[in-house]
XYZ file of C-alpha atoms in Angstrom:
575
model
C 162.900 124.186 41.714
C 164.237 124.517 45.246
C 162.010 121.638 46.380
C 163.366 119.421 43.623
C 166.948 120.269 44.617
C 166.162 119.506 48.273
C 164.555 116.222 47.299
C 167.630 115.236 45.318
C 169.851 116.134 48.287
C 167.628 114.139 50.628
C 167.755 111.141 48.323
C 171.534 111.354 48.170
C 171.691 111.506 51.975
C 169.510 108.410 52.229
C 171.701 106.463 49.816
C 174.861 107.730 51.528
C 173.606 106.787 55.001
C 172.511 103.351 53.789
C 175.944 102.735 52.259
C 177.596 103.890 55.481
C 175.503 101.543 57.623
C 176.036 98.689 55.166
C 179.804 99.121 55.233
C 179.926 99.515 59.006
C 177.821 96.388 59.506
C 180.106 94.464 57.155
C 183.241 95.545 59.021
C 181.770 94.741 62.436
C 180.478 91.348 61.268
C 183.857 90.428 59.800
C 185.655 91.600 62.943
C 183.697 89.045 64.984
C 185.538 86.324 63.088
C 188.801 87.595 64.534
C 187.589 87.262 68.124
C 188.961 84.206 69.931
C 186.400 81.463 70.437
C 187.282 81.270 74.114
C 187.067 83.780 76.927
C 184.144 85.917 78.073
C 185.633 89.355 78.726
C 185.125 91.373 75.555
C 182.950 89.481 73.088
C 179.620 90.762 74.454
C 180.586 94.358 73.682
C 181.467 93.437 70.097
C 178.249 91.507 69.590
C 176.197 94.328 71.100
C 177.690 96.900 68.717
C 177.132 94.602 65.741
C 173.501 93.925 66.662
C 172.941 97.654 67.124
C 174.228 98.489 63.644
C 172.201 95.713 62.010
C 169.095 96.938 63.836
C 169.583 100.441 62.453
C 170.410 99.103 58.992
C 167.264 96.978 58.839
C 164.986 99.757 60.043
C 166.614 102.252 57.701
C 166.114 100.136 54.571
C 162.495 99.567 55.561
C 161.777 103.268 56.150
C 163.427 104.365 52.902
C 162.665 101.386 50.682
C 161.196 103.438 47.795
C 164.227 105.708 47.534
C 166.667 102.796 47.850
C 164.803 100.796 45.206
C 164.858 103.726 42.784
C 168.219 105.381 43.438
C 170.303 102.502 44.823
C 168.646 99.627 42.921
C 168.275 97.699 46.153
C 167.709 94.025 45.347
C 165.782 91.462 47.342
C 168.835 89.281 47.791
C 170.568 92.201 49.523
C 167.724 92.347 52.057
C 168.048 88.594 52.443
C 171.772 88.967 52.999
C 171.165 91.338 55.907
C 168.617 88.937 57.401
C 171.045 86.044 56.931
C 173.786 87.912 58.798
C 171.385 88.575 61.688
C 170.495 84.868 61.735
C 174.194 84.027 61.910
C 174.679 86.530 64.723
C 171.942 84.893 66.761
C 173.359 81.410 66.159
C 176.832 82.431 67.292
C 175.314 84.314 70.214
C 173.675 81.016 71.179
C 177.034 79.251 70.961
C 178.577 81.942 73.177
C 175.821 81.942 75.798
C 174.278 78.437 75.593
C 170.907 80.224 75.803
C 168.686 78.096 73.570
C 166.137 80.896 73.060
C 168.617 82.584 70.712
C 168.382 79.522 68.456
C 164.707 80.356 68.014
C 165.599 83.909 67.019
C 168.097 82.603 64.459
C 165.426 80.258 63.135
C 162.917 83.108 62.736
C 165.285 85.051 60.471
C 166.338 82.028 58.421
C 162.679 81.067 58.007
C 161.792 84.575 56.827
C 164.457 84.354 54.116
C 162.972 81.124 52.787
C 159.340 82.231 53.073
C 159.966 85.556 51.319
C 162.218 83.971 48.661
C 164.947 86.589 49.011
C 167.391 84.388 47.070
C 164.948 83.264 44.376
C 166.836 85.014 41.554
C 170.312 83.887 42.630
C 170.884 81.552 39.670
C 170.260 84.406 37.203
C 173.371 86.287 38.264
C 176.311 86.214 35.894
C 178.732 85.046 38.583
C 178.108 82.128 40.977
C 178.911 84.098 44.163
C 175.279 84.725 45.102
C 174.321 81.124 44.462
C 177.099 79.983 46.801
C 175.733 82.332 49.479
C 172.319 80.761 48.974
C 173.703 77.233 49.434
C 175.626 78.269 52.544
C 172.467 79.815 53.945
C 170.643 76.510 53.445
C 173.443 74.619 55.225
C 173.303 76.995 58.215
C 169.516 76.869 58.288
C 169.688 73.067 58.398
C 171.964 73.095 61.465
C 169.596 75.425 63.346
C 166.573 73.276 62.445
C 168.387 70.132 63.591
C 169.199 71.715 66.950
C 165.538 72.717 67.339
C 164.380 69.205 66.381
C 162.320 70.463 63.443
C 162.864 67.209 61.597
C 160.011 67.459 59.108
C 161.244 70.884 58.058
C 164.800 69.523 57.822
C 163.620 66.988 55.236
C 162.037 69.764 53.159
C 165.173 71.886 53.381
C 167.382 68.974 52.328
C 165.159 68.365 49.293
C 165.458 72.038 48.335
C 169.207 71.998 48.924
C 169.574 69.004 46.598
C 167.600 70.881 43.928
C 169.663 74.059 44.288
C 172.974 72.191 44.233
C 171.957 70.598 40.939
C 170.917 74.013 39.636
C 174.218 75.513 40.773
C 176.257 72.801 39.069
C 174.278 72.973 35.807
C 174.177 76.771 35.508
C 177.747 77.552 36.517
C 179.549 74.302 35.706
C 180.871 74.521 39.280
C 184.180 72.923 40.195
C 183.198 72.460 43.846
C 180.218 70.238 43.057
C 181.755 67.279 44.909
C 182.035 69.364 48.074
C 178.355 70.265 47.951
C 177.327 66.698 47.177
C 179.323 65.646 50.240
C 177.365 68.173 52.325
C 174.119 66.584 51.104
C 175.397 63.078 51.839
C 176.479 64.083 55.341
C 173.245 65.772 56.356
C 171.117 62.976 54.868
C 173.130 60.334 56.738
C 172.966 62.458 59.891
C 169.165 62.621 59.855
C 168.834 58.897 59.113
C 171.293 57.893 61.850
C 169.647 60.119 64.464
C 166.286 58.421 63.914
C 166.702 55.696 66.556
C 163.049 55.230 67.464
C 160.016 56.549 65.601
C 157.153 57.586 67.890
C 153.720 57.756 66.267
C 150.287 58.917 67.393
C 147.298 56.553 66.951
C 146.684 58.398 63.658
C 150.213 57.450 62.528
C 151.451 61.025 62.795
C 155.151 61.296 63.764
C 155.817 62.822 67.181
C 158.775 65.191 67.288
C 160.780 64.436 70.423
C 162.788 66.965 72.384
C 165.525 65.732 74.682
C 166.540 68.932 76.411
C 166.002 68.750 80.150
C 162.599 69.792 81.437
C 162.054 71.074 84.963
C 159.604 68.277 85.838
C 162.148 65.606 84.831
C 164.791 66.527 87.424
C 164.563 64.244 90.477
C 164.749 65.918 93.871
C 165.247 64.667 97.395
C 162.365 64.787 99.829
C 162.609 65.141 103.564
C 165.824 65.492 105.620
C 169.036 64.465 103.901
C 172.606 63.841 104.972
C 173.908 64.427 101.449
C 176.678 67.056 101.396
C 175.816 70.590 102.364
C 177.666 73.885 102.239
C 178.388 75.978 99.152
C 176.693 74.268 96.218
C 178.679 73.306 93.146
C 177.378 74.500 89.783
C 178.342 73.264 86.341
C 179.610 76.316 84.475
C 181.966 75.256 81.666
C 181.714 72.258 79.347
C 184.142 71.148 76.663
C 182.545 68.722 74.192
C 185.060 66.846 72.036
C 184.221 64.604 69.091
C 186.566 62.350 67.117
C 184.908 59.089 66.074
C 186.223 58.412 62.598
C 183.298 56.205 61.477
C 180.529 58.227 63.122
C 178.323 60.350 60.901
C 178.725 64.097 61.287
C 177.477 67.330 59.786
C 179.037 70.774 59.970
C 181.747 69.640 62.414
C 179.129 68.123 64.725
C 179.273 64.375 65.263
C 176.083 62.688 66.437
C 177.534 62.315 69.929
C 178.436 66.009 70.078
C 174.991 66.944 68.752
C 173.297 64.875 71.454
C 175.424 66.062 74.361
C 174.993 69.664 73.259
C 171.256 69.237 73.919
C 171.684 67.085 77.028
C 173.245 70.066 78.813
C 170.449 72.494 77.983
C 167.092 73.134 79.535
C 164.033 73.317 77.344
C 163.765 76.974 76.173
C 161.324 79.132 78.116
C 158.714 80.152 75.553
C 157.127 82.618 77.959
C 160.148 84.859 78.385
C 162.336 84.990 75.265
C 165.480 87.050 75.705
C 165.323 88.890 72.425
C 167.760 91.350 70.888
C 166.049 91.981 67.565
C 163.306 90.035 65.814
C 161.572 90.160 62.444
C 157.968 91.252 62.835
C 155.089 90.464 60.533
C 155.514 93.788 58.709
C 159.150 92.974 57.917
C 160.692 95.412 60.383
C 163.087 94.878 63.241
C 161.961 95.433 66.772
C 164.668 96.436 69.226
C 164.446 94.379 72.416
C 167.922 94.524 73.906
C 167.979 92.577 77.202
C 169.286 94.228 80.328
C 172.915 93.313 80.852
C 172.526 93.391 84.626
C 169.528 91.063 84.624
C 169.297 89.084 87.840
C 168.139 86.026 85.923
C 171.189 83.881 85.120
C 171.493 81.827 81.961
C 169.928 78.449 82.816
C 172.550 76.497 80.863
C 176.292 76.052 81.393
C 178.583 77.465 78.737
C 179.872 74.981 76.159
C 182.775 74.723 73.729
C 182.433 72.375 70.740
C 185.733 70.919 69.506
C 185.721 68.647 66.483
C 188.983 66.710 66.100
C 191.126 69.208 68.025
C 194.879 68.843 68.253
C 196.247 68.643 71.767
C 197.505 72.218 71.600
C 194.010 73.466 70.674
C 192.398 71.377 73.410
C 194.900 72.577 76.000
C 194.086 76.211 75.256
C 190.360 75.637 75.784
C 191.003 73.640 78.946
C 193.195 76.393 80.353
C 190.737 79.191 79.567
C 187.782 77.245 80.972
C 189.744 76.389 84.109
C 190.699 80.025 84.580
C 187.156 81.322 84.262
C 185.294 79.023 86.649
C 185.083 80.113 90.306
C 186.009 77.829 93.200
C 182.401 76.606 93.426
C 182.148 76.033 89.673
C 182.624 72.733 87.860
C 184.433 72.093 84.591
C 183.082 69.143 82.620
C 185.050 67.511 79.813
C 183.116 65.172 77.536
C 185.027 63.235 74.913
C 183.740 60.791 72.341
C 186.593 59.375 70.326
C 188.487 56.405 69.026
C 190.768 54.472 71.342
C 194.522 54.740 71.571
C 196.397 52.000 73.415
C 200.198 51.725 73.257
C 201.199 48.713 71.180
C 203.768 47.578 73.734
C 203.384 47.862 77.497
C 206.122 47.340 79.997
C 205.640 44.977 82.901
C 205.569 47.899 85.334
C 203.277 50.453 83.781
C 203.835 54.109 84.450
C 202.345 57.380 83.321
C 200.773 57.437 79.861
C 201.130 53.649 79.500
C 197.377 53.031 79.713
C 196.763 55.086 76.584
C 193.715 57.327 76.221
C 191.301 58.763 73.673
C 192.351 60.099 70.293
C 191.302 63.712 69.805
C 192.477 64.020 66.206
C 193.435 61.587 63.466
C 195.847 63.986 61.816
C 199.216 63.081 60.436
C 202.126 65.336 61.306
C 205.329 65.896 59.378
C 207.116 63.578 61.791
C 204.710 60.673 61.496
C 206.663 58.849 58.824
C 209.881 59.122 60.808
C 208.243 57.976 64.026
C 206.009 55.234 62.644
C 208.649 52.610 63.398
C 209.313 53.984 66.863
C 205.830 54.046 68.392
C 207.080 51.773 71.166
C 209.132 54.716 72.400
C 206.953 57.711 71.609
C 203.340 58.285 72.653
C 200.563 59.502 70.350
C 200.655 63.339 70.492
C 196.988 64.045 69.628
C 195.576 61.884 72.381
C 193.955 62.835 75.667
C 195.550 60.871 78.502
C 194.351 60.885 82.133
C 197.638 62.489 83.137
C 196.980 65.453 80.806
C 194.068 66.512 83.016
C 195.788 66.291 86.404
C 196.666 70.045 86.500
C 192.973 70.862 86.059
C 191.919 68.841 89.105
C 192.812 71.839 91.255
C 189.158 72.774 90.804
C 186.075 70.520 90.645
C 186.235 68.396 87.487
C 183.828 65.906 85.891
C 184.847 63.708 82.962
C 182.632 61.739 80.630
C 184.623 59.390 78.413
C 182.890 57.454 75.642
C 185.565 55.288 74.077
C 186.545 51.583 73.955
C 189.626 52.561 75.987
C 187.689 54.588 78.553
C 189.066 52.415 81.369
C 192.379 54.214 80.982
C 190.670 56.800 83.211
C 189.605 54.194 85.774
C 192.271 55.103 88.340
C 192.370 58.821 87.861
C 194.882 60.553 90.172
C 193.310 63.118 92.496
C 196.122 65.005 94.214
C 194.269 68.155 95.256
C 191.237 66.887 97.149
C 188.726 68.643 94.914
C 185.563 66.876 93.711
C 186.537 64.627 90.808
C 184.215 62.203 89.022
C 184.708 60.259 85.812
C 181.886 58.420 84.014
C 183.217 55.866 81.529
C 181.533 53.909 78.766
C 181.806 50.162 78.520
C 184.872 48.736 76.788
C 182.700 46.634 74.451
C 179.192 46.429 73.006
C 177.370 43.330 71.755
C 178.108 42.449 68.145
C 174.478 43.008 67.185
C 174.817 46.616 68.350
C 178.186 47.323 66.765
C 176.538 49.879 64.459
C 176.227 52.128 67.515
C 179.493 53.788 66.552
C 177.961 55.027 63.306
C 174.618 55.986 64.862
C 176.285 57.452 67.904
C 177.816 55.645 70.846
C 175.451 53.739 73.118
C 176.729 55.268 76.379
C 176.178 58.796 75.089
C 172.722 57.726 73.962
C 171.845 56.797 77.567
C 173.117 60.146 78.869
C 171.153 61.971 76.160
C 167.828 60.112 76.412
C 167.539 56.998 78.617
C 164.355 55.811 76.919
C 165.764 56.202 73.393
C 168.799 54.170 74.485
C 166.591 51.531 76.123
C 164.660 51.189 72.862
C 167.913 50.929 70.940
C 169.377 48.080 73.017
C 165.973 46.366 72.902
C 165.655 46.671 69.087
C 162.502 48.796 69.345
C 162.347 50.913 66.190
C 158.710 52.071 66.437
C 156.597 53.019 69.418
C 153.087 54.343 69.961
C 152.977 57.775 71.541
C 151.018 56.537 74.566
C 153.633 53.851 75.241
C 156.375 56.443 74.861
C 154.741 58.653 77.488
C 154.250 55.670 79.809
C 157.894 54.744 79.304
C 159.024 58.279 80.091
C 157.055 58.271 83.325
C 158.600 54.926 84.272
C 162.111 56.232 83.575
C 161.389 59.237 85.794
C 160.265 56.885 88.573
C 163.467 54.865 88.215
C 165.676 57.956 88.390
C 163.805 59.198 91.454
C 164.241 55.809 93.117
C 167.951 55.849 92.301
C 168.342 59.230 93.946
C 166.606 57.947 97.086
C 168.886 54.883 97.116
C 171.933 57.165 96.947
C 170.484 59.179 99.813
C 169.913 56.038 101.892
C 173.504 54.846 101.340
C 175.196 58.252 101.292
C 177.444 57.290 104.227
C 179.348 54.878 101.951
C 179.312 57.055 98.823
C 182.421 59.045 97.940
C 182.089 62.749 98.740
C 182.911 63.719 95.123
C 179.841 61.834 93.916
C 177.641 63.454 96.548
C 178.907 66.927 95.686
C 178.000 66.721 92.005
C 174.401 65.941 92.969
C 174.107 69.626 93.898
C 173.915 70.579 90.204
C 170.858 69.566 88.163
C 172.769 68.679 85.006
C 175.434 66.655 86.821
C 172.739 64.934 88.873
C 170.967 63.885 85.663
C 174.216 62.596 84.143
C 175.001 60.494 87.216
C 171.488 59.047 87.482
C 171.373 58.283 83.744
C 174.775 56.599 84.056
C 173.420 54.353 86.845
C 170.309 53.637 84.747
C 172.623 52.604 81.891
C 174.449 50.263 84.284
C 171.220 48.599 85.396
C 169.959 48.119 81.832
C 173.225 46.635 80.536
C 173.692 44.462 83.638
C 170.182 43.029 83.354
C 170.207 42.693 79.544
C 171.117 39.178 78.378
C 173.169 40.460 75.406
C 175.682 42.189 77.693
C 177.767 39.271 78.936
C 180.319 40.479 81.450
C 181.953 43.465 83.112
C 183.548 44.773 79.915
C 180.000 45.489 78.682
C 179.075 47.661 81.680
C 179.898 51.346 82.136
C 182.304 52.303 84.931
C 182.539 55.160 87.387
C 185.428 56.718 89.284
C 185.178 56.864 92.262
C 183.415 53.500 92.384
C 179.816 53.401 93.454
C 179.016 50.900 96.203
C 177.185 47.690 95.309
C 174.306 48.765 97.540
C 173.478 51.334 94.837
C 174.213 49.190 91.773
C 172.451 46.010 92.989
C 169.204 47.293 94.427
C 166.377 44.809 93.985
C 163.713 47.513 93.970
C 165.400 49.381 91.129
C 165.875 46.137 89.194
C 162.154 45.444 89.430
C 161.394 48.923 88.094
C 163.707 48.397 85.101
C 162.117 45.036 84.368
C 158.697 46.634 84.635
C 159.783 49.067 81.912
C 160.841 46.081 79.784
C 157.442 44.435 80.314
C 155.676 47.675 79.471
C 157.477 47.760 76.111
C 157.021 44.017 75.520
C 160.742 43.114 75.573
C 160.824 41.333 78.933
C 162.393 38.182 77.435
C 165.591 40.107 76.667
C 166.341 40.599 80.369
C 167.339 38.422 83.334
C 165.122 37.933 86.361
C 165.892 39.873 89.545
C 169.059 38.452 91.093
C 169.973 36.283 88.064
C 172.296 38.749 86.307
C 175.984 37.726 86.286
C 178.355 39.211 88.905
C 180.563 42.169 88.031
C 183.895 43.504 89.245
C-alpha cells in the first residue's frame, strides 16, 4: 500500500515538474521577443537561460515518457512543439551571431519534426490552432533550407505545404486562406527566380551550388607589398537593407538580401560545429554548451536584415552599429532599393538635391497634403548620402544597388577615416531588364561572379566540369586584379587599400572590379551609365589592364560566348 502511495506521489511530482519546466520555457521563449533586435550586451544571457531550460525539458520528457503519456496525456505534437521552439532558437541565434553552423542545428531539429511526423494529427483537432502552428513550422523550415541551399528538399517542402494549406482550408473553412496562398506564391517565385544557371553532372544530376566564401577562394598577396600596414581593419557590422518593389521576396527577405546575407559568410566548418544542444538518434538532447571565453572568434561579421525600414528604424540600427564597432572595425551598409530623384532640381544643387535610395514605400498621414508640394519637401523614407555623414567618423563601406546609385558618387568625407562606396550601374540593357525581379545584376556579381557572368551571357545551363573550370578562371582573374592593385598601389586611394585588409571587403572590391571588366567588355553595355562606379575612383591603370581583359575574354571563350564581347582594346571609353 505504501509503495502504491509513493508511486502516485512520484508520478504527481513528475507531472508537476514537467508542467513547471514547460511553463518556464514558454515564458523565457516569449521574453526573447521583447529583446531589442540590436545591441549585444544582454541577449546572450537570455538565450543561454532559454537553451538551458529547453535542454532540461527535452531530457525530462524523454526520461519520464511513460508517466507523462499515462498521467499527462502527452501528445506527439507537444513534443514537436518543443523541438520547433529549439529550431527557432537556433535560427535566431544564427541571426544574432552570423555563425552559419547554428543554421545546421536549426535544420536538424526541423528535419526531425518532419521525419517523425510530430504534427501528423494536426488536422484532427477541433480548433485550427495546431494546424496553423504546423503551417508556420513549414514556412520557417523553408527559410532555413533556402539559406542552406537545400533546393531539392525545398521543392519537397513546398509541395507538402501546398497540400497542407489545402487541407487547412477545407477542414476549417479558414478565413486566412489568401494569406497562406500568398506565402506559397512567394516562395515558389523565390525559388524560380533564384535559379539563374542550372549546373548538371554528365549524368544530368543537378549540382547544388554554395556561394558562401571558401578559404581557398580568397586571393592573397605574395612577396613584399607596399599596401597599407599598421592596425588591420576588420568588417564587424553589416546592415543589409532591401526595398525593391518588383523584386520577389519571401519572409521579409528579398533576393538581393538573401544573396548578400550569404556573400558575407564563410562556408560553415563541418569539422568543428559550435553546438548548444542537438537531437541525437535516440531522440534525446545532448548538452554541448560552447565556452563563452573561446579564443576562436566568429568567422563572420554580424548582420542586421532590414526589409523596407522607415528612416527612424534605419537610424536606430545605424547608431547602434556605429556605437559597437571599435576604431579598427568597419561598418558596412548595403542597400538594394528603388530610386528617388527630386522632380525639380535647382541650378545650384545643394544637400539632398541628388536624391538617394528609397528604404520604404510607405504612405504617411501627411502624404496627401504634401503630394502637391514635393518640390519643396524631400522624401522622408529615403537614404541620402548626407544621412550617413555622421557615421563616417569611423571606417565605413557602402554598397548601393539602385538606378540612382550615383547620388553617392561624391560622398563627403570630413573625418579622414577610410570611406569606400561601391555603386551599381545607372542602367542595364533592355534584354536584362528582368534583373530587378530576379535580383539586381550588380548584387549578383558581388554574390557569385560566375553566376552573374552566365546571366549577362544568357547561359542558363552548364555542365559541372565547365562550371569548375569557370570557377578556377574567375579565381585567377581575382588574383590578377589583386596583383594589379599592388603594382599600382602608389596611385590608389588609401581608403581602398585599407579595406583590402579584411577578407570580405577584399572580395567585394575585387568582385566589383570584375563586374566592371565584364560590363565594359560586353557589347550589350553601351556606355558609362552601364558600368558600376566606385568612390574614391580607381585609377585607369587598374580598370584598363590588358592582361586582365585577356583573362576575362578567355573565360568567355571557355563558356562559348566569345562573340558577345569586344576584342582587347576595342571597348568604348568611359568617364
